[in-house]
Short mmCIF file of C-alpha atoms in Angstrom, two decimals:
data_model
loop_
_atom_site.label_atom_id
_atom_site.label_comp_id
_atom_site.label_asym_id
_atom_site.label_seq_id
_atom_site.Cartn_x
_atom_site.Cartn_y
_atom_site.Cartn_z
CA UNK A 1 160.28 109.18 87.11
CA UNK A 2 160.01 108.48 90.69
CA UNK A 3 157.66 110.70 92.61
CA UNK A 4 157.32 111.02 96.57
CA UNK A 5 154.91 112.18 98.31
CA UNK A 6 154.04 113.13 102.35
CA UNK A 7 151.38 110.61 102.26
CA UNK A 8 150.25 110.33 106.28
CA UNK A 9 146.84 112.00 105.39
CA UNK A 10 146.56 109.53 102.26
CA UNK A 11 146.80 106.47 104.01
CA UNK A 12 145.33 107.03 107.37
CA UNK A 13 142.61 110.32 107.06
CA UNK A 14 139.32 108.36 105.69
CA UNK A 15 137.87 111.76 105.42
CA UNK A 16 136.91 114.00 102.16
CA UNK A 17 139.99 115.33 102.76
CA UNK A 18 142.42 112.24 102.72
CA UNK A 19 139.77 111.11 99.78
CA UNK A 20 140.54 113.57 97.73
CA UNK A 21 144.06 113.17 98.37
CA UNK A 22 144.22 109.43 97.87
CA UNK A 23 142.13 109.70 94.57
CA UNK A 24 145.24 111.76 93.10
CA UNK A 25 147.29 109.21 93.76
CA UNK A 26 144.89 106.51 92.66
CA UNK A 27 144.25 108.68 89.46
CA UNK A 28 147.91 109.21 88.32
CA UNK A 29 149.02 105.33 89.83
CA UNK A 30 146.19 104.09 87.00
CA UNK A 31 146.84 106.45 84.19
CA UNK A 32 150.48 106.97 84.29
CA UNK A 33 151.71 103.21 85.85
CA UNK A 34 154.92 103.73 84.37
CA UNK A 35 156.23 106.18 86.65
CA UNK A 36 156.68 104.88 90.22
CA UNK A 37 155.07 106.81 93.28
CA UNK A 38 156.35 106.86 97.01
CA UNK A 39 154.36 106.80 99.47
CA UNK A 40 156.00 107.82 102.54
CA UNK A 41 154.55 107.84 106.24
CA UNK A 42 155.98 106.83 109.99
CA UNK A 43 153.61 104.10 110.14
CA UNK A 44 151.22 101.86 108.24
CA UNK A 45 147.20 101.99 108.99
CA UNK A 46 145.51 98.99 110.89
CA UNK A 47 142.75 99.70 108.36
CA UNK A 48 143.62 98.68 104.67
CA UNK A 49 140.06 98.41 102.76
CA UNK A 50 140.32 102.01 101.73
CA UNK A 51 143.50 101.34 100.49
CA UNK A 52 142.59 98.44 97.85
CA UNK A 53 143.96 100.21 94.68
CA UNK A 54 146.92 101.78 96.24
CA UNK A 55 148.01 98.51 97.70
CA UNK A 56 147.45 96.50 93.90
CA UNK A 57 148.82 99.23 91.76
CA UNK A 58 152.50 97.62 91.17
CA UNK A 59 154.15 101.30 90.62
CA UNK A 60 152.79 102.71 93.88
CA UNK A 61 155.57 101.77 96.83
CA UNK A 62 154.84 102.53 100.28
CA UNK A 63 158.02 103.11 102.65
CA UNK A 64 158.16 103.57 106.27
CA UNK A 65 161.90 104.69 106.32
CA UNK A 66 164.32 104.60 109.76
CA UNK A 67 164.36 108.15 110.52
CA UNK A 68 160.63 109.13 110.18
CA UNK A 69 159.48 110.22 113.56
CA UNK A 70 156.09 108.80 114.73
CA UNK A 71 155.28 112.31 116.31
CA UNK A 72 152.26 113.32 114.46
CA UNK A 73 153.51 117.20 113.85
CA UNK A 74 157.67 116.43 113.36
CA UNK A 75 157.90 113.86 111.11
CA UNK A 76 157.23 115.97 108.11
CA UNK A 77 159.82 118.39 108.67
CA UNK A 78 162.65 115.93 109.97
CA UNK A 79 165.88 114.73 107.55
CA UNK A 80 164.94 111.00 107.27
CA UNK A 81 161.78 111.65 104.77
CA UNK A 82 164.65 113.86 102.32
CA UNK A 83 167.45 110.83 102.95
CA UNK A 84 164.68 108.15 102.08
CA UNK A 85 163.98 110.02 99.00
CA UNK A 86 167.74 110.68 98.09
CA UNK A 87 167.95 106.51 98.10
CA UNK A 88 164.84 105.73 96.01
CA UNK A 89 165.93 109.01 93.82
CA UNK A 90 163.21 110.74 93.79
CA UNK A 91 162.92 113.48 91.21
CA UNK A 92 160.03 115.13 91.92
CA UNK A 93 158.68 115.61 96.01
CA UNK A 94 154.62 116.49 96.31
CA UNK A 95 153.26 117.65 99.65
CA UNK A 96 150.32 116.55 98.80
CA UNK A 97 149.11 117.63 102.46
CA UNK A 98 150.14 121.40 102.51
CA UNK A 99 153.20 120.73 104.06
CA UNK A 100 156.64 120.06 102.73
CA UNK A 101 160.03 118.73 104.41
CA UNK A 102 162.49 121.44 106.14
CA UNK A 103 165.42 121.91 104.05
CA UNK A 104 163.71 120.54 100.55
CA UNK A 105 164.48 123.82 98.54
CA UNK A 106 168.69 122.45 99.34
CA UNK A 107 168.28 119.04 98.60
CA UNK A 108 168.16 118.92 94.63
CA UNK A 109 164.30 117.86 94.07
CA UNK A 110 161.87 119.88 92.72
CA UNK A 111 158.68 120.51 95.17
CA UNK A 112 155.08 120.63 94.54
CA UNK A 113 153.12 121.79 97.30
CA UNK A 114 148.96 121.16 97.35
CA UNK A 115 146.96 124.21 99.05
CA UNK A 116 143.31 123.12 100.14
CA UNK A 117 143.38 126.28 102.88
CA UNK A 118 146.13 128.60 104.04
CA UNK A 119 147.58 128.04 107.62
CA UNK A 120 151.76 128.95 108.96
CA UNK A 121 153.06 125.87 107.56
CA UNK A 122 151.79 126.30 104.10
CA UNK A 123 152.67 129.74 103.97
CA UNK A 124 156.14 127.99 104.06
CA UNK A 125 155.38 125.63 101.94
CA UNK A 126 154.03 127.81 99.43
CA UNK A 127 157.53 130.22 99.58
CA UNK A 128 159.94 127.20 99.03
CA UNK A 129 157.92 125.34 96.68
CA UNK A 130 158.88 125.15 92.60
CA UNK A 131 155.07 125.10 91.74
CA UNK A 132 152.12 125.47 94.09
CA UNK A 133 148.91 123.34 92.76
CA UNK A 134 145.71 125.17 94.51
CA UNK A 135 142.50 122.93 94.64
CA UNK A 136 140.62 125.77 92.81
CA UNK A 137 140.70 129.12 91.23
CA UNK A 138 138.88 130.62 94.73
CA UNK A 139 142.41 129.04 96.95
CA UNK A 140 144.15 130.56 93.37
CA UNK A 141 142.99 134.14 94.23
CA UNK A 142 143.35 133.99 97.65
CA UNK A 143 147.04 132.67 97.32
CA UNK A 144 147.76 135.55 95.25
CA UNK A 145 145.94 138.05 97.26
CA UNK A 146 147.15 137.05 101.15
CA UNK A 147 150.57 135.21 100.13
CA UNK A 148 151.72 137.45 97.41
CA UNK A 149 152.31 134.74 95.32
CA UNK A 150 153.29 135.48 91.65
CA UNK A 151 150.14 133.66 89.31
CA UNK A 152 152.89 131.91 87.56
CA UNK A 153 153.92 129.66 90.27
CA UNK A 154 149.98 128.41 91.08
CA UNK A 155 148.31 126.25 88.96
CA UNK A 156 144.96 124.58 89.61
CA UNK A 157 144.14 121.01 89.47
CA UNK A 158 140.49 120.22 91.36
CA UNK A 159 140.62 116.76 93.10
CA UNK A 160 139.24 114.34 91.78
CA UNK A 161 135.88 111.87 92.54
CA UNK A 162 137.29 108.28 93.85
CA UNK A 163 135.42 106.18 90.74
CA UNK A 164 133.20 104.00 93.22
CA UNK A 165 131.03 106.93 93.35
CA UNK A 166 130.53 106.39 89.53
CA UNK A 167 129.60 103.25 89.30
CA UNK A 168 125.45 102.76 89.78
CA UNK A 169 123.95 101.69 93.01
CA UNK A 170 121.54 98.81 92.46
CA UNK A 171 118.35 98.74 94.00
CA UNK A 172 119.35 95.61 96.29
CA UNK A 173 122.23 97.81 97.08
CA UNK A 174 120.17 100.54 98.42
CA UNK A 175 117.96 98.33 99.88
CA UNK A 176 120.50 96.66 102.10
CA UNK A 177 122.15 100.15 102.71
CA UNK A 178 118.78 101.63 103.95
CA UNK A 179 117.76 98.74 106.52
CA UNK A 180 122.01 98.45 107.62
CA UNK A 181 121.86 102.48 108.93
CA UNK A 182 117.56 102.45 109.21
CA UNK A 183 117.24 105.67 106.97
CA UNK A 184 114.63 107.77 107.20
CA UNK A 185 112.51 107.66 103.37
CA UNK A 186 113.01 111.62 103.10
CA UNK A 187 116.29 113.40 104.11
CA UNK A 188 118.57 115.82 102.56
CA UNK A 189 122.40 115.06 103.18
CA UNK A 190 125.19 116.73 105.21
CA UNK A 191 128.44 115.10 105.38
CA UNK A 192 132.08 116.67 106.67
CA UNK A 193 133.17 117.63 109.74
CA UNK A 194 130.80 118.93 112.06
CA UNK A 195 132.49 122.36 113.24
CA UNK A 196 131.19 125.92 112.69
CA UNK A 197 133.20 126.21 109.31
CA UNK A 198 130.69 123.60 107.42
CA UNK A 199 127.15 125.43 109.17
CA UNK A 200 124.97 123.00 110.18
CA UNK A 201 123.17 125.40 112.35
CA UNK A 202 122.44 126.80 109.44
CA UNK A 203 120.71 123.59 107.52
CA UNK A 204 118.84 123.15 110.96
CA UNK A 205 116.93 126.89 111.02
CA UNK A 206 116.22 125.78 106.87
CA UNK A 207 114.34 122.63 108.18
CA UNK A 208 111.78 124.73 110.44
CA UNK A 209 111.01 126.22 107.55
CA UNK A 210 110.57 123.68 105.33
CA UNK A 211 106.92 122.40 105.37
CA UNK A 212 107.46 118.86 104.30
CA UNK A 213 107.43 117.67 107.98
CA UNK A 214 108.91 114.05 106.69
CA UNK A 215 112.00 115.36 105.44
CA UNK A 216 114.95 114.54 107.92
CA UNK A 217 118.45 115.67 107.86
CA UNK A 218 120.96 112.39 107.34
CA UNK A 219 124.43 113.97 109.03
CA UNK A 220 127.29 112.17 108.77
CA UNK A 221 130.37 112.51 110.71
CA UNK A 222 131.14 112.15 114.64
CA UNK A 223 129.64 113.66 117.41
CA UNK A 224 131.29 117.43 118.88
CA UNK A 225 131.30 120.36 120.82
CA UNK A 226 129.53 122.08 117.72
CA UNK A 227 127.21 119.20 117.25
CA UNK A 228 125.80 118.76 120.69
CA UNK A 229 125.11 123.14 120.17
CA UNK A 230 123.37 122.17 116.76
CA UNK A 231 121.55 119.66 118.80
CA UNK A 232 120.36 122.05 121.20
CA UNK A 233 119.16 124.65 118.30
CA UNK A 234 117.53 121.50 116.89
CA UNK A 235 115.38 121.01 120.18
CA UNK A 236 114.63 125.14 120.23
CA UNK A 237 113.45 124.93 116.68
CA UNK A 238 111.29 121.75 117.18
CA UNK A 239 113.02 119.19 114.68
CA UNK A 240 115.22 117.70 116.67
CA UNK A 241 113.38 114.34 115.58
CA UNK A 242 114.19 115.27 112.07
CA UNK A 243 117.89 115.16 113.07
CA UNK A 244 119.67 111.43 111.83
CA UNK A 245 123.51 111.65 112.72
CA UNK A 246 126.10 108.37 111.10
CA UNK A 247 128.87 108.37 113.44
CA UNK A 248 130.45 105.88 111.61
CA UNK A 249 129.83 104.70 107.87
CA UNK A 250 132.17 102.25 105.80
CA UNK A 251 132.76 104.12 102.70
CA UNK A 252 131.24 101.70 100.30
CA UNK A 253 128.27 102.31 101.92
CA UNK A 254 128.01 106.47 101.05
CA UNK A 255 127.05 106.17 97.44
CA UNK A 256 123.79 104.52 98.43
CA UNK A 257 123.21 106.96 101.42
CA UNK A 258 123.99 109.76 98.02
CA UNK A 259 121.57 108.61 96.23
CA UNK A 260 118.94 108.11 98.26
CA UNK A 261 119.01 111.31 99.48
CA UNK A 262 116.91 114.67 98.01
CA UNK A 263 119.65 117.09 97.82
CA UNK A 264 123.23 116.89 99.20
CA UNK A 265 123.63 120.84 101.62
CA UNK A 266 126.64 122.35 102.14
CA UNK A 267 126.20 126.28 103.09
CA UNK A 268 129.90 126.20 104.28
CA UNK A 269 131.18 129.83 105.40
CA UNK A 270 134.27 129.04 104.00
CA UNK A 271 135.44 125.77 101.95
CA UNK A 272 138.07 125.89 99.61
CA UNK A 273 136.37 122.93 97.62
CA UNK A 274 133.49 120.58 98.74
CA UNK A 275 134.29 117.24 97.76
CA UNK A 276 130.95 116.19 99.58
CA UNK A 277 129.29 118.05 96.70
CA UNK A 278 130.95 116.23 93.63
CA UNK A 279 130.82 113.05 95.51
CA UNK A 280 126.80 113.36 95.20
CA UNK A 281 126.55 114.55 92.09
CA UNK A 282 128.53 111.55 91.04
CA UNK A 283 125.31 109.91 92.46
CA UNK A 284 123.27 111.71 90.58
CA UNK A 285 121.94 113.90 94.04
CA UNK A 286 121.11 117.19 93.72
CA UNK A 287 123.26 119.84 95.05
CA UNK A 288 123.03 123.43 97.51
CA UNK A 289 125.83 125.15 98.37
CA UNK A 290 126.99 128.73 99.86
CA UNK A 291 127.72 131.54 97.36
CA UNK A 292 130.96 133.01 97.67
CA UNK A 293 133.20 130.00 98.25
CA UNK A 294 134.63 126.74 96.55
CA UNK A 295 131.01 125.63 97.11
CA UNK A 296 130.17 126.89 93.53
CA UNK A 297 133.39 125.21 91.40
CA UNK A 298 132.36 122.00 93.13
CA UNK A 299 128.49 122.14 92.17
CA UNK A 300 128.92 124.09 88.99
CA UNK A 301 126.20 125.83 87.36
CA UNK A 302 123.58 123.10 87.67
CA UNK A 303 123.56 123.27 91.69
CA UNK A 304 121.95 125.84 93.76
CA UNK A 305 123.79 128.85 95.95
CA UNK A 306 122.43 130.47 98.95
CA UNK A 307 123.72 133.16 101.17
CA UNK A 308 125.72 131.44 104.21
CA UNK A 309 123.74 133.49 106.40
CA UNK A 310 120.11 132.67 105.40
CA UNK A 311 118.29 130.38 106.50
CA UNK A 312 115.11 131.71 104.31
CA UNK A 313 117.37 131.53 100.99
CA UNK A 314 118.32 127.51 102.01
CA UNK A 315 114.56 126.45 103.04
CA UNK A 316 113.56 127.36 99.54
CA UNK A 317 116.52 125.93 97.89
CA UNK A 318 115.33 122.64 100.19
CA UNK A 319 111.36 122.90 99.15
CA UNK A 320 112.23 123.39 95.53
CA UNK A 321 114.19 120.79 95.15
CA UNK A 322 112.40 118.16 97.64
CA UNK A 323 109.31 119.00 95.66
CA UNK A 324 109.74 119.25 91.94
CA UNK A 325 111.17 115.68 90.74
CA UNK A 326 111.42 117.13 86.80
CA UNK A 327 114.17 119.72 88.45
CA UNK A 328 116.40 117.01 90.56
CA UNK A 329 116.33 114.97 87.11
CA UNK A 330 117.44 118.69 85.54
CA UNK A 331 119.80 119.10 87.71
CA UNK A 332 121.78 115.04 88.40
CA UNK A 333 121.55 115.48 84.44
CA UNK A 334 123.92 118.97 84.67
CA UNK A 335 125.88 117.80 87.75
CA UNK A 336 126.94 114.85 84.80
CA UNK A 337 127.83 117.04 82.57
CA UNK A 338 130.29 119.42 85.15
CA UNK A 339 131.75 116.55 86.90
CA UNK A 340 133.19 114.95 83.81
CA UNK A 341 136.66 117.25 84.81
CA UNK A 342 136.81 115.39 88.12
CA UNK A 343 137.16 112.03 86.62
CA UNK A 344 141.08 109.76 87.06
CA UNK A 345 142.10 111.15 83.64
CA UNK A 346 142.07 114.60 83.38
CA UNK A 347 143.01 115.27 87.30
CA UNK A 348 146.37 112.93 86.55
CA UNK A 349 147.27 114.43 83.31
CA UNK A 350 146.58 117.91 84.58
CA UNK A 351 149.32 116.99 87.78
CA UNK A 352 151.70 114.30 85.55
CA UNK A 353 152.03 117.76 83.06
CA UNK A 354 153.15 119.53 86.56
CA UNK A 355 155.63 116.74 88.06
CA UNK A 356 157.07 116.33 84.21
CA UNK A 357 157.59 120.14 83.36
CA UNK A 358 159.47 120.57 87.07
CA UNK A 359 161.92 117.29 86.14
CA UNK A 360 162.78 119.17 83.14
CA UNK A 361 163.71 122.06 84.47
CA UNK A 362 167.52 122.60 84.20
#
């Protein structure tokens, strides 16, 4: 069967989200390499390292077809990408990215489109689309809830963990890692995109309470609007020392900046799944998330939750796991255990069961 996809965000976002989205392609292009997979996108990345398996796996085929306009919000919903697909006869189209083609419900493929978050153009999506995958059962309810979307048509498939965060970081590894990005010895870890959404502010007011004054905050992600505001909170609550922002790290380097950290936080207000959370406890990190969202799919029931809006509730989460290394050994040992569903095989059987039962369909 050939399969295309929207795959802009795949190739080019380096992100958790185009991670996540690349590692379902990486996942189905090792475990099902008998079915090809079409990659389309207006232009190629300058970058290619993040693309190593994608580029060697002989059934995935990226095309840059005549027709696909290079304007960043039109070329998804433009004719060329449904001609290209006619001409490599595509059965099945994914939009993999939330978004799907104008027109796709008339062209004689069956659609999947992938909800991480509900905007106007997946609303679309979602009404045109033969099958709706949601990236957990929290995007599942609210689907069903907002969209009025019958539970048939959404099924859930969580992304999946790229497998270099698998693999175990030696110590030379870690060593090199620390002295490359000068890492503090202490520091719990906050990586995504540093906008009100993911809370840092949050983490911040935790850290004045926490009385280790040698733990540090590693953030990782590029400077903004929010961050300089988190800054100045920082400087008000007197650890702005204990503030250690990557604005850029290759992504071989993360699983030794994982591991070496105390506890991976994410108190996101609202995150439909965070990959930054099964990424670390791939490492065998610790996790703290927010209650109420995708936070506690993603850390399952070895992590700790704490109320988006307490800063008390996440400096004891902090000091109980900075202090106590019998419960971070407790809890890498149950953040195994949970993330065994996130691994290449179950994420591309789960989604080559999807792409198979729409081809059948008469």
């Amino acid at each position: 069967m050939n399969i295309g996809y929207d795959a802009s965000c795949v190739l080019h976002d380096r992100t958790s989200r185009g991670n996540a989205q690349r590692m379902i392609v990486e996942a189905l292009a090792h475990c099902h390499p008998h079915h090809r997979y079409m990659l389309y996108t207006p232009c190629l990345p300058q970058e290619t390292r993040h693309l190593r398996l994608l580029l060697n796996a002989p059934c995935v085929h990226i095309k840059t077809p005549h027709g696909l306009t290079l304007l960043k919000n039109r070329w998804r919903t433009g004719s060329g990408i449904l001609h290209a697909c006619h001409r490599h006869y595509v059965k099945v189209f994914h939009g993999i990215d939330g978004v799907l083609p104008r027109g796709i419900e008339k062209s004689g493929m069956r659609s999947v489109v992938t909800v991480a978050e509900l905007d106007q153009d997946t609303a679309q999506a979602c009404r045109v689309a033969d099958c709706i995958v949601a990236c957990s059962e929290s995007v599942k309810r609210e689907l069903e809830r907002t969209c009025g979307v019958e539970p048939g048509k959404v099924r859930v498939v969580h992304p999946g963990c790229e497998p270099a965060y698998t693999v175990a970081v030696t110590s030379s590894e870690i060593e090199r890692v620390t002295g490359l990005y000068d890492l503090p010895p202490r520091y719990v870890l906050s990586i995504g995109a540093l906008d009100e959404r993911h809370n840092l502010e949050l983490t911040v007011r935790a850290l004045a309470q926490v009385p280790s004054a040698d733990l540090h905050i590693v953030i990782v992600g590029h400077s903004t609007p929010y961050y300089k505001k988190v800054k100045t909170l920082a400087a008000e609550c007197g650890v702005e020392k204990r503030l250690y922002r990557l604005p850029q790290v290759h992504a071989s380097d993360l699983p030794a900046i994982y591991h070496q950290a105390v506890a991976t936080v994410c108190p996101s207000r609202h995150d439909a799944l965070g990959i930054s959370l099964i990424e670390s406890l791939s490492c065998g990190t610790p996790v703290i998330g927010a209650t109420g969202s995708g936070m506690e799919e993603a850390g399952g029931p070895g992590g700790l939750y704490v109320d988006a809006h307490s800063p008390a509730q996440l400096a004891q989460a902090i000091a109980a796991i900075a202090g106590d290394a019998g419960r971070r050994q407790a809890m890498a040992v149950a953040g195994a255990k949970h993330i065994e569903q996130f691994a290449m095989q179950p994420v591309a059987d789960a989604m080559m069961t999807i792409y198979q039962e729409l081809e059948a369909k008469p």
